[in-house]
Tab-separated table of N, CA and C in Angstrom:
chain	number	residue	atom	x	y	z
A	1	UNK	N	-24.129	-12.514	19.932
A	1	UNK	CA	-24.388	-11.104	19.772
A	1	UNK	C	-24.388	-10.430	21.149
A	2	UNK	N	-24.448	-9.132	21.132
A	2	UNK	CA	-24.371	-8.368	22.371
A	2	UNK	C	-25.736	-7.790	22.731
A	3	UNK	N	-25.944	-7.607	24.015
A	3	UNK	CA	-27.177	-6.967	24.466
A	3	UNK	C	-27.146	-5.500	24.045
A	4	UNK	N	-28.297	-4.868	24.075
A	4	UNK	CA	-28.379	-3.451	23.698
A	4	UNK	C	-27.498	-2.602	24.616
A	5	UNK	N	-27.428	-2.955	25.899
A	5	UNK	CA	-26.611	-2.208	26.850
A	5	UNK	C	-25.122	-2.328	26.506
A	6	UNK	N	-24.668	-3.527	26.239
A	6	UNK	CA	-23.259	-3.746	25.894
A	6	UNK	C	-22.937	-3.081	24.557
A	7	UNK	N	-23.819	-3.218	23.584
A	7	UNK	CA	-23.589	-2.595	22.272
A	7	UNK	C	-23.481	-1.084	22.405
A	8	UNK	N	-24.336	-0.491	23.226
A	8	UNK	CA	-24.293	0.946	23.451
A	8	UNK	C	-22.969	1.358	24.094
A	9	UNK	N	-22.520	0.600	25.068
A	9	UNK	CA	-21.236	0.890	25.726
A	9	UNK	C	-20.071	0.741	24.756
A	10	UNK	N	-20.134	-0.250	23.896
A	10	UNK	CA	-19.074	-0.440	22.902
A	10	UNK	C	-19.014	0.722	21.917
A	11	UNK	N	-20.166	1.203	21.494
A	11	UNK	CA	-20.212	2.346	20.586
A	11	UNK	C	-19.644	3.581	21.265
A	12	UNK	N	-20.048	3.833	22.517
A	12	UNK	CA	-19.518	4.994	23.242
A	12	UNK	C	-18.008	4.882	23.446
A	13	UNK	N	-17.544	3.697	23.794
A	13	UNK	CA	-16.110	3.452	23.962
A	13	UNK	C	-15.363	3.733	22.659
A	14	UNK	N	-15.889	3.214	21.554
A	14	UNK	CA	-15.248	3.408	20.247
A	14	UNK	C	-15.192	4.877	19.856
A	15	UNK	N	-16.270	5.591	20.082
A	15	UNK	CA	-16.313	7.018	19.749
A	15	UNK	C	-15.315	7.802	20.593
A	16	UNK	N	-15.200	7.457	21.876
A	16	UNK	CA	-14.233	8.142	22.748
A	16	UNK	C	-12.802	7.895	22.257
A	17	UNK	N	-12.490	6.654	21.961
A	17	UNK	CA	-11.146	6.310	21.467
A	17	UNK	C	-10.906	6.996	20.122
A	18	UNK	N	-11.875	6.928	19.238
A	18	UNK	CA	-11.754	7.529	17.913
A	18	UNK	C	-11.545	9.037	18.014
A	19	UNK	N	-12.256	9.691	18.911
A	19	UNK	CA	-12.131	11.141	19.070
A	19	UNK	C	-10.716	11.544	19.454
A	20	UNK	N	-10.101	10.785	20.317
A	20	UNK	CA	-8.720	11.069	20.721
A	20	UNK	C	-7.749	10.748	19.588
A	21	UNK	N	-7.936	9.594	18.971
A	21	UNK	CA	-6.992	9.147	17.940
A	21	UNK	C	-7.045	9.991	16.667
A	22	UNK	N	-8.195	10.544	16.328
A	22	UNK	CA	-8.298	11.392	15.137
A	22	UNK	C	-7.348	12.581	15.263
A	23	UNK	N	-7.304	13.177	16.435
A	23	UNK	CA	-6.426	14.322	16.663
A	23	UNK	C	-4.958	13.893	16.546
A	24	UNK	N	-4.629	12.760	17.136
A	24	UNK	CA	-3.248	12.260	17.085
A	24	UNK	C	-2.850	11.923	15.651
A	25	UNK	N	-3.731	11.243	14.925
A	25	UNK	CA	-3.444	10.885	13.531
A	25	UNK	C	-3.320	12.135	12.673
A	26	UNK	N	-4.191	13.112	12.891
A	26	UNK	CA	-4.084	14.372	12.149
A	26	UNK	C	-2.739	15.028	12.359
A	27	UNK	N	-2.259	15.032	13.591
A	27	UNK	CA	-0.944	15.593	13.896
A	27	UNK	C	0.161	14.780	13.218
A	28	UNK	N	0.095	13.457	13.357
A	28	UNK	CA	1.117	12.596	12.748
A	28	UNK	C	1.141	12.702	11.223
A	29	UNK	N	-0.009	12.994	10.638
A	29	UNK	CA	-0.082	13.048	9.176
A	29	UNK	C	0.762	14.174	8.602
A	30	UNK	N	1.044	15.186	9.416
A	30	UNK	CA	1.918	16.264	8.953
A	30	UNK	C	3.357	15.777	8.780
A	31	UNK	N	3.716	14.715	9.464
A	31	UNK	CA	5.078	14.187	9.392
A	31	UNK	C	5.174	12.953	8.505
A	32	UNK	N	4.194	12.073	8.612
A	32	UNK	CA	4.216	10.813	7.857
A	32	UNK	C	3.635	10.994	6.464
A	33	UNK	N	2.649	11.854	6.348
A	33	UNK	CA	1.963	12.074	5.080
A	33	UNK	C	0.541	11.571	5.145
A	34	UNK	N	-0.383	12.410	4.729
A	34	UNK	CA	-1.799	12.054	4.758
A	34	UNK	C	-2.117	10.849	3.870
A	35	UNK	N	-1.625	10.838	2.615
A	35	UNK	CA	-1.944	9.673	1.772
A	35	UNK	C	-1.431	8.364	2.354
A	36	UNK	N	-0.283	8.398	2.984
A	36	UNK	CA	0.290	7.177	3.553
A	36	UNK	C	-0.589	6.627	4.668
A	37	UNK	N	-0.986	7.481	5.594
A	37	UNK	CA	-1.819	7.016	6.702
A	37	UNK	C	-3.196	6.569	6.220
A	38	UNK	N	-3.765	7.315	5.288
A	38	UNK	CA	-5.068	6.946	4.731
A	38	UNK	C	-4.962	5.585	4.039
A	39	UNK	N	-3.925	5.399	3.264
A	39	UNK	CA	-3.727	4.144	2.539
A	39	UNK	C	-3.576	2.969	3.500
A	40	UNK	N	-2.811	3.152	4.569
A	40	UNK	CA	-2.661	2.087	5.573
A	40	UNK	C	-4.020	1.740	6.170
A	41	UNK	N	-4.801	2.761	6.539
A	41	UNK	CA	-6.121	2.512	7.112
A	41	UNK	C	-7.054	1.805	6.144
A	42	UNK	N	-7.070	2.263	4.904
A	42	UNK	CA	-7.960	1.655	3.906
A	42	UNK	C	-7.564	0.203	3.624
A	43	UNK	N	-6.272	-0.053	3.553
A	43	UNK	CA	-5.816	-1.433	3.330
A	43	UNK	C	-6.177	-2.332	4.513
A	44	UNK	N	-6.026	-1.795	5.721
A	44	UNK	CA	-6.368	-2.585	6.907
A	44	UNK	C	-7.864	-2.892	6.955
A	45	UNK	N	-8.690	-1.943	6.533
A	45	UNK	CA	-10.128	-2.196	6.499
A	45	UNK	C	-10.461	-3.195	5.392
A	46	UNK	N	-9.798	-3.070	4.252
A	46	UNK	CA	-10.040	-4.011	3.151
A	46	UNK	C	-9.709	-5.442	3.575
A	47	UNK	N	-8.634	-5.600	4.309
A	47	UNK	CA	-8.220	-6.934	4.750
A	47	UNK	C	-9.006	-7.385	5.978
A	48	UNK	N	-9.314	-6.448	6.871
A	48	UNK	CA	-9.924	-6.829	8.136
A	48	UNK	C	-11.412	-6.629	8.265
A	49	UNK	N	-12.060	-6.085	7.229
A	49	UNK	CA	-13.501	-5.830	7.316
A	49	UNK	C	-14.315	-7.080	7.620
A	50	UNK	N	-14.113	-8.107	6.849
A	50	UNK	CA	-14.870	-9.346	7.056
A	50	UNK	C	-14.459	-10.049	8.355
A	51	UNK	N	-13.159	-10.200	8.627
A	51	UNK	CA	-12.778	-10.828	9.902
A	51	UNK	C	-13.297	-10.075	11.131
A	52	UNK	N	-13.416	-8.756	11.031
A	52	UNK	CA	-13.980	-7.982	12.141
A	52	UNK	C	-15.400	-8.454	12.433
A	53	UNK	N	-16.222	-8.551	11.408
A	53	UNK	CA	-17.609	-8.979	11.595
A	53	UNK	C	-17.693	-10.414	12.096
A	54	UNK	N	-16.802	-11.273	11.615
A	54	UNK	CA	-16.773	-12.655	12.104
A	54	UNK	C	-16.437	-12.662	13.597
A	55	UNK	N	-15.454	-11.858	13.985
A	55	UNK	CA	-15.040	-11.793	15.393
A	55	UNK	C	-16.139	-11.231	16.284
A	56	UNK	N	-16.850	-10.218	15.791
A	56	UNK	CA	-17.962	-9.656	16.563
A	56	UNK	C	-19.022	-10.731	16.784
A	57	UNK	N	-19.319	-11.483	15.741
A	57	UNK	CA	-20.356	-12.520	15.835
A	57	UNK	C	-19.961	-13.704	16.692
A	58	UNK	N	-18.688	-14.053	16.677
A	58	UNK	CA	-18.251	-15.235	17.416
A	58	UNK	C	-17.937	-14.947	18.870
A	59	UNK	N	-17.609	-13.703	19.178
A	59	UNK	CA	-17.235	-13.360	20.546
A	59	UNK	C	-15.875	-13.913	20.933
A	60	UNK	N	-15.078	-14.303	19.957
A	60	UNK	CA	-13.772	-14.913	20.217
A	60	UNK	C	-12.764	-13.919	20.787
A	61	UNK	N	-12.954	-12.638	20.504
A	61	UNK	CA	-12.037	-11.604	20.966
A	61	UNK	C	-12.810	-10.670	21.890
A	62	UNK	N	-12.153	-10.220	22.943
A	62	UNK	CA	-12.770	-9.264	23.855
A	62	UNK	C	-13.307	-8.098	23.025
A	63	UNK	N	-14.587	-7.766	23.178
A	63	UNK	CA	-15.170	-6.739	22.312
A	63	UNK	C	-14.535	-5.358	22.481
A	64	UNK	N	-14.053	-5.044	23.674
A	64	UNK	CA	-13.421	-3.737	23.869
A	64	UNK	C	-12.078	-3.670	23.139
A	65	UNK	N	-11.356	-4.766	23.118
A	65	UNK	CA	-10.114	-4.820	22.345
A	65	UNK	C	-10.439	-4.713	20.861
A	66	UNK	N	-11.425	-5.469	20.419
A	66	UNK	CA	-11.822	-5.483	19.020
A	66	UNK	C	-12.274	-4.101	18.543
A	67	UNK	N	-13.130	-3.459	19.309
A	67	UNK	CA	-13.640	-2.142	18.917
A	67	UNK	C	-12.580	-1.057	19.087
A	68	UNK	N	-11.665	-1.241	20.028
A	68	UNK	CA	-10.559	-0.298	20.182
A	68	UNK	C	-9.626	-0.341	18.980
A	69	UNK	N	-9.317	-1.540	18.511
A	69	UNK	CA	-8.484	-1.686	17.310
A	69	UNK	C	-9.212	-1.121	16.097
A	70	UNK	N	-10.509	-1.375	16.015
A	70	UNK	CA	-11.292	-0.822	14.901
A	70	UNK	C	-11.264	0.700	14.931
A	71	UNK	N	-11.370	1.293	16.121
A	71	UNK	CA	-11.309	2.757	16.242
A	71	UNK	C	-9.950	3.270	15.793
A	72	UNK	N	-8.894	2.568	16.148
A	72	UNK	CA	-7.551	2.956	15.708
A	72	UNK	C	-7.452	2.946	14.188
A	73	UNK	N	-7.941	1.902	13.576
A	73	UNK	CA	-7.870	1.784	12.114
A	73	UNK	C	-8.723	2.865	11.447
A	74	UNK	N	-9.924	3.070	11.936
A	74	UNK	CA	-10.807	4.090	11.357
A	74	UNK	C	-10.212	5.485	11.539
A	75	UNK	N	-9.486	5.710	12.629
A	75	UNK	CA	-8.876	7.023	12.856
A	75	UNK	C	-7.846	7.362	11.778
A	76	UNK	N	-7.246	6.354	11.174
A	76	UNK	CA	-6.298	6.602	10.089
A	76	UNK	C	-6.999	7.222	8.880
A	77	UNK	N	-8.249	6.852	8.683
A	77	UNK	CA	-9.055	7.415	7.601
A	77	UNK	C	-9.624	8.768	8.032
A	78	UNK	N	-10.290	8.773	9.185
A	78	UNK	CA	-10.983	9.975	9.634
A	78	UNK	C	-10.036	11.124	9.966
A	79	UNK	N	-8.839	10.813	10.405
A	79	UNK	CA	-7.886	11.850	10.759
A	79	UNK	C	-7.170	12.476	9.579
A	80	UNK	N	-7.308	11.871	8.420
A	80	UNK	CA	-6.604	12.377	7.233
A	80	UNK	C	-7.529	12.779	6.097
A	81	UNK	N	-8.755	12.282	6.110
A	81	UNK	CA	-9.643	12.481	4.966
A	81	UNK	C	-9.916	13.938	4.642
A	82	UNK	N	-10.269	14.729	5.645
A	82	UNK	CA	-10.668	16.124	5.398
A	82	UNK	C	-9.617	16.917	4.660
A	83	UNK	N	-8.397	16.897	5.154
A	83	UNK	CA	-7.350	17.683	4.500
A	83	UNK	C	-6.894	17.036	3.199
A	84	UNK	N	-6.918	15.719	3.135
A	84	UNK	CA	-6.550	15.035	1.899
A	84	UNK	C	-7.542	15.372	0.791
A	85	UNK	N	-8.824	15.351	1.101
A	85	UNK	CA	-9.853	15.668	0.107
A	85	UNK	C	-9.828	17.145	-0.268
A	86	UNK	N	-9.606	18.007	0.721
A	86	UNK	CA	-9.563	19.451	0.436
A	86	UNK	C	-8.413	19.800	-0.495
A	87	UNK	N	-7.314	19.079	-0.386
A	87	UNK	CA	-6.155	19.325	-1.249
A	87	UNK	C	-6.429	19.017	-2.721
A	88	UNK	N	-7.498	18.318	-2.993
A	88	UNK	CA	-7.819	17.961	-4.383
A	88	UNK	C	-8.399	19.128	-5.176
A	89	UNK	N	-8.855	20.150	-4.483
A	89	UNK	CA	-9.532	21.259	-5.149
A	89	UNK	C	-8.745	22.547	-4.983
A	90	UNK	N	-8.704	23.364	-6.041
A	90	UNK	CA	-8.081	24.681	-5.890
A	90	UNK	C	-8.917	25.519	-4.915
A	91	UNK	N	-8.300	26.483	-4.316
A	91	UNK	CA	-8.942	27.274	-3.264
A	91	UNK	C	-10.295	27.842	-3.678
A	92	UNK	N	-10.396	28.346	-4.894
A	92	UNK	CA	-11.651	28.976	-5.313
A	92	UNK	C	-12.794	27.979	-5.519
A	93	UNK	N	-12.497	26.704	-5.635
A	93	UNK	CA	-13.529	25.673	-5.816
A	93	UNK	C	-13.640	24.720	-4.634
A	94	UNK	N	-12.796	24.900	-3.646
A	94	UNK	CA	-12.664	23.911	-2.570
A	94	UNK	C	-13.978	23.633	-1.851
A	95	UNK	N	-14.675	24.648	-1.417
A	95	UNK	CA	-15.898	24.437	-0.639
A	95	UNK	C	-16.953	23.719	-1.477
A	96	UNK	N	-17.234	24.234	-2.651
A	96	UNK	CA	-18.272	23.635	-3.502
A	96	UNK	C	-17.871	22.246	-3.976
A	97	UNK	N	-16.641	22.118	-4.433
A	97	UNK	CA	-16.190	20.825	-4.949
A	97	UNK	C	-16.216	19.745	-3.894
A	98	UNK	N	-15.714	20.072	-2.716
A	98	UNK	CA	-15.690	19.086	-1.636
A	98	UNK	C	-17.098	18.778	-1.143
A	99	UNK	N	-17.943	19.794	-1.048
A	99	UNK	CA	-19.317	19.584	-0.584
A	99	UNK	C	-20.090	18.675	-1.541
A	100	UNK	N	-19.958	18.926	-2.829
A	100	UNK	CA	-20.677	18.101	-3.811
A	100	UNK	C	-20.144	16.672	-3.818
A	101	UNK	N	-18.825	16.524	-3.861
A	101	UNK	CA	-18.229	15.188	-3.905
A	101	UNK	C	-18.545	14.390	-2.644
A	102	UNK	N	-18.371	15.006	-1.490
A	102	UNK	CA	-18.594	14.310	-0.224
A	102	UNK	C	-20.058	13.903	-0.073
A	103	UNK	N	-20.957	14.823	-0.339
A	103	UNK	CA	-22.382	14.530	-0.144
A	103	UNK	C	-22.930	13.555	-1.180
A	104	UNK	N	-22.431	13.606	-2.400
A	104	UNK	CA	-22.858	12.627	-3.408
A	104	UNK	C	-22.401	11.230	-2.999
A	105	UNK	N	-21.160	11.120	-2.545
A	105	UNK	CA	-20.656	9.816	-2.102
A	105	UNK	C	-21.415	9.334	-0.864
A	106	UNK	N	-21.683	10.235	0.068
A	106	UNK	CA	-22.424	9.858	1.276
A	106	UNK	C	-23.836	9.382	0.936
A	107	UNK	N	-24.467	10.054	-0.025
A	107	UNK	CA	-25.819	9.652	-0.420
A	107	UNK	C	-25.807	8.295	-1.108
A	108	UNK	N	-24.871	8.107	-2.006
A	108	UNK	CA	-24.819	6.839	-2.739
A	108	UNK	C	-24.406	5.672	-1.851
A	109	UNK	N	-23.286	5.836	-1.167
A	109	UNK	CA	-22.794	4.724	-0.350
A	109	UNK	C	-23.549	4.628	0.970
A	110	UNK	N	-23.701	5.742	1.655
A	110	UNK	CA	-24.390	5.722	2.939
A	110	UNK	C	-25.858	5.361	2.811
A	111	UNK	N	-26.483	5.878	1.790
A	111	UNK	CA	-27.904	5.618	1.603
A	111	UNK	C	-28.217	4.185	1.231
A	112	UNK	N	-27.351	3.575	0.461
A	112	UNK	CA	-27.604	2.202	0.004
A	112	UNK	C	-26.950	1.136	0.879
A	113	UNK	N	-26.121	1.545	1.822
A	113	UNK	CA	-25.414	0.567	2.648
A	113	UNK	C	-26.354	-0.381	3.389
A	114	UNK	N	-27.387	0.087	4.072
A	114	UNK	CA	-28.275	-0.874	4.747
A	114	UNK	C	-28.936	-1.858	3.775
A	115	UNK	N	-29.319	-1.363	2.616
A	115	UNK	CA	-29.947	-2.228	1.621
A	115	UNK	C	-28.969	-3.286	1.120
A	116	UNK	N	-27.770	-2.845	0.767
A	116	UNK	CA	-26.761	-3.773	0.228
A	116	UNK	C	-26.343	-4.792	1.275
A	117	UNK	N	-26.094	-4.335	2.504
A	117	UNK	CA	-25.655	-5.288	3.532
A	117	UNK	C	-26.765	-6.261	3.916
A	118	UNK	N	-28.013	-5.791	3.921
A	118	UNK	CA	-29.132	-6.709	4.180
A	118	UNK	C	-29.264	-7.727	3.060
A	119	UNK	N	-29.102	-7.258	1.837
A	119	UNK	CA	-29.162	-8.156	0.687
A	119	UNK	C	-28.047	-9.192	0.744
A	120	UNK	N	-26.823	-8.736	1.030
A	120	UNK	CA	-25.697	-9.668	1.148
A	120	UNK	C	-25.927	-10.699	2.246
A	121	UNK	N	-26.419	-10.232	3.375
A	121	UNK	CA	-26.677	-11.145	4.489
A	121	UNK	C	-27.755	-12.153	4.122
A	122	UNK	N	-28.802	-11.689	3.462
A	122	UNK	CA	-29.884	-12.590	3.052
A	122	UNK	C	-29.446	-13.603	2.012
A	123	UNK	N	-28.651	-13.154	1.057
A	123	UNK	CA	-28.201	-14.056	-0.009
A	123	UNK	C	-27.201	-15.095	0.479
A	124	UNK	N	-26.317	-14.678	1.371
A	124	UNK	CA	-25.258	-15.582	1.826
A	124	UNK	C	-25.605	-16.316	3.114
A	125	UNK	N	-26.642	-15.825	3.827
A	125	UNK	CA	-26.988	-16.352	5.149
A	125	UNK	C	-25.796	-16.266	6.112
A	126	UNK	N	-24.956	-15.267	5.897
A	126	UNK	CA	-23.760	-15.048	6.703
A	126	UNK	C	-23.913	-13.697	7.403
A	127	UNK	N	-23.948	-13.705	8.726
A	127	UNK	CA	-24.135	-12.454	9.474
A	127	UNK	C	-22.899	-11.555	9.412
A	128	UNK	N	-21.797	-12.075	8.920
A	128	UNK	CA	-20.583	-11.268	8.755
A	128	UNK	C	-20.485	-10.677	7.351
A	129	UNK	N	-21.474	-10.914	6.520
A	129	UNK	CA	-21.456	-10.429	5.132
A	129	UNK	C	-21.293	-8.917	4.993
A	130	UNK	N	-21.795	-8.093	5.927
A	130	UNK	CA	-21.532	-6.654	5.787
A	130	UNK	C	-20.041	-6.324	5.714
A	131	UNK	N	-19.219	-7.172	6.286
A	131	UNK	CA	-17.773	-6.969	6.203
A	131	UNK	C	-17.256	-7.027	4.777
A	132	UNK	N	-17.925	-7.782	3.926
A	132	UNK	CA	-17.544	-7.856	2.504
A	132	UNK	C	-17.782	-6.498	1.853
A	133	UNK	N	-18.924	-5.902	2.135
A	133	UNK	CA	-19.236	-4.582	1.582
A	133	UNK	C	-18.268	-3.528	2.099
A	134	UNK	N	-17.991	-3.543	3.394
A	134	UNK	CA	-17.054	-2.587	3.998
A	134	UNK	C	-15.684	-2.735	3.351
A	135	UNK	N	-15.237	-3.963	3.155
A	135	UNK	CA	-13.937	-4.208	2.531
A	135	UNK	C	-13.938	-3.710	1.087
A	136	UNK	N	-15.011	-3.955	0.359
A	136	UNK	CA	-15.085	-3.512	-1.044
A	136	UNK	C	-15.049	-1.996	-1.153
A	137	UNK	N	-15.760	-1.310	-0.271
A	137	UNK	CA	-15.767	0.152	-0.296
A	137	UNK	C	-14.383	0.695	0.053
A	138	UNK	N	-13.686	0.039	0.963
A	138	UNK	CA	-12.354	0.521	1.317
A	138	UNK	C	-11.370	0.312	0.169
A	139	UNK	N	-11.614	-0.676	-0.675
A	139	UNK	CA	-10.771	-0.859	-1.869
A	139	UNK	C	-10.914	0.363	-2.785
A	140	UNK	N	-12.112	0.938	-2.846
A	140	UNK	CA	-12.309	2.172	-3.612
A	140	UNK	C	-11.421	3.279	-3.037
A	141	UNK	N	-11.335	3.344	-1.718
A	141	UNK	CA	-10.461	4.315	-1.071
A	141	UNK	C	-9.002	4.088	-1.402
A	142	UNK	N	-8.585	2.840	-1.421
A	142	UNK	CA	-7.196	2.503	-1.786
A	142	UNK	C	-6.898	2.963	-3.200
A	143	UNK	N	-7.775	2.635	-4.130
A	143	UNK	CA	-7.586	3.029	-5.529
A	143	UNK	C	-7.545	4.554	-5.657
A	144	UNK	N	-8.409	5.228	-4.924
A	144	UNK	CA	-8.452	6.696	-4.985
A	144	UNK	C	-7.150	7.321	-4.490
A	145	UNK	N	-6.623	6.831	-3.389
A	145	UNK	CA	-5.379	7.392	-2.855
A	145	UNK	C	-4.210	7.086	-3.782
A	146	UNK	N	-4.193	5.908	-4.355
A	146	UNK	CA	-3.139	5.592	-5.322
A	146	UNK	C	-3.234	6.546	-6.515
A	147	UNK	N	-4.451	6.837	-6.967
A	147	UNK	CA	-4.630	7.795	-8.072
A	147	UNK	C	-4.138	9.185	-7.674
A	148	UNK	N	-4.377	9.585	-6.441
A	148	UNK	CA	-3.885	10.880	-5.953
A	148	UNK	C	-2.354	10.899	-5.971
A	149	UNK	N	-1.752	9.829	-5.500
A	149	UNK	CA	-0.288	9.767	-5.466
A	149	UNK	C	0.304	9.788	-6.870
A	150	UNK	N	-0.330	9.104	-7.813
A	150	UNK	CA	0.134	9.113	-9.206
A	150	UNK	C	-0.004	10.515	-9.790
A	151	UNK	N	-1.125	11.173	-9.528
A	151	UNK	CA	-1.329	12.534	-10.038
A	151	UNK	C	-0.317	13.503	-9.434
A	152	UNK	N	-0.003	13.339	-8.157
A	152	UNK	CA	1.004	14.189	-7.518
A	152	UNK	C	2.367	13.988	-8.170
A	153	UNK	N	2.691	12.748	-8.437
A	153	UNK	CA	3.983	12.445	-9.068
A	153	UNK	C	4.058	13.069	-10.454
A	154	UNK	N	2.952	13.011	-11.193
A	154	UNK	CA	2.916	13.620	-12.523
A	154	UNK	C	3.081	15.133	-12.465
A	155	UNK	N	2.592	15.734	-11.385
A	155	UNK	CA	2.696	17.187	-11.210
A	155	UNK	C	4.000	17.581	-10.526
A	156	UNK	N	4.947	16.685	-10.487
A	156	UNK	CA	6.235	16.990	-9.881
A	156	UNK	C	6.184	17.107	-8.374
A	157	UNK	N	5.298	16.332	-7.718
A	157	UNK	CA	5.192	16.365	-6.271
A	157	UNK	C	4.256	17.433	-5.766
A	158	UNK	N	3.699	18.217	-6.681
A	158	UNK	CA	2.753	19.262	-6.293
A	158	UNK	C	1.404	18.625	-6.010
A	159	UNK	N	0.420	19.427	-5.728
A	159	UNK	CA	-0.918	18.922	-5.416
A	159	UNK	C	-1.549	18.213	-6.613
A	160	UNK	N	-2.432	17.271	-6.295
A	160	UNK	CA	-3.165	16.538	-7.316
A	160	UNK	C	-4.549	17.164	-7.462
A	161	UNK	N	-4.607	18.417	-7.867
A	161	UNK	CA	-5.893	19.115	-7.889
A	161	UNK	C	-6.770	18.655	-9.058
A	162	UNK	N	-8.065	18.786	-8.849
A	162	UNK	CA	-9.030	18.430	-9.870
A	162	UNK	C	-9.418	19.632	-10.736
A	163	UNK	N	-9.069	20.831	-10.308
A	163	UNK	CA	-9.491	22.042	-11.039
A	163	UNK	C	-8.381	22.678	-11.809
């Protein structure tokens, strides 16, 4: 594991990298497509969530490289989520619909995440067990984006609105 000083530096490093990459990914999403970039990020987290935690625990990979790659992957989600989610609601419902959906998901997943990951770690005695939860949640993101793409196709390539 890392000392508090090293962990703090890694978090600051990751946030700095993420802040730059979110802007770049947001720009690229206008050309590549928001669902595509989001889907790539979610799939990478689904596949790499557990190995990331194993690598953090083992120290086998330079932590700055590891956290830099993690920031890159997370930027694919963070750089596309806002506009992708906003596109789901018609203009007259966008603020309320997005606020309710986002905050309900944040309360359910964010609020229970420490409990679930502690439970997983306790049950499995595996310090990388939180990676299982992270991977499972990202699978929800994959399914959601696929549903958006299917709805868009049904609407003739138009928006997949919920209203």
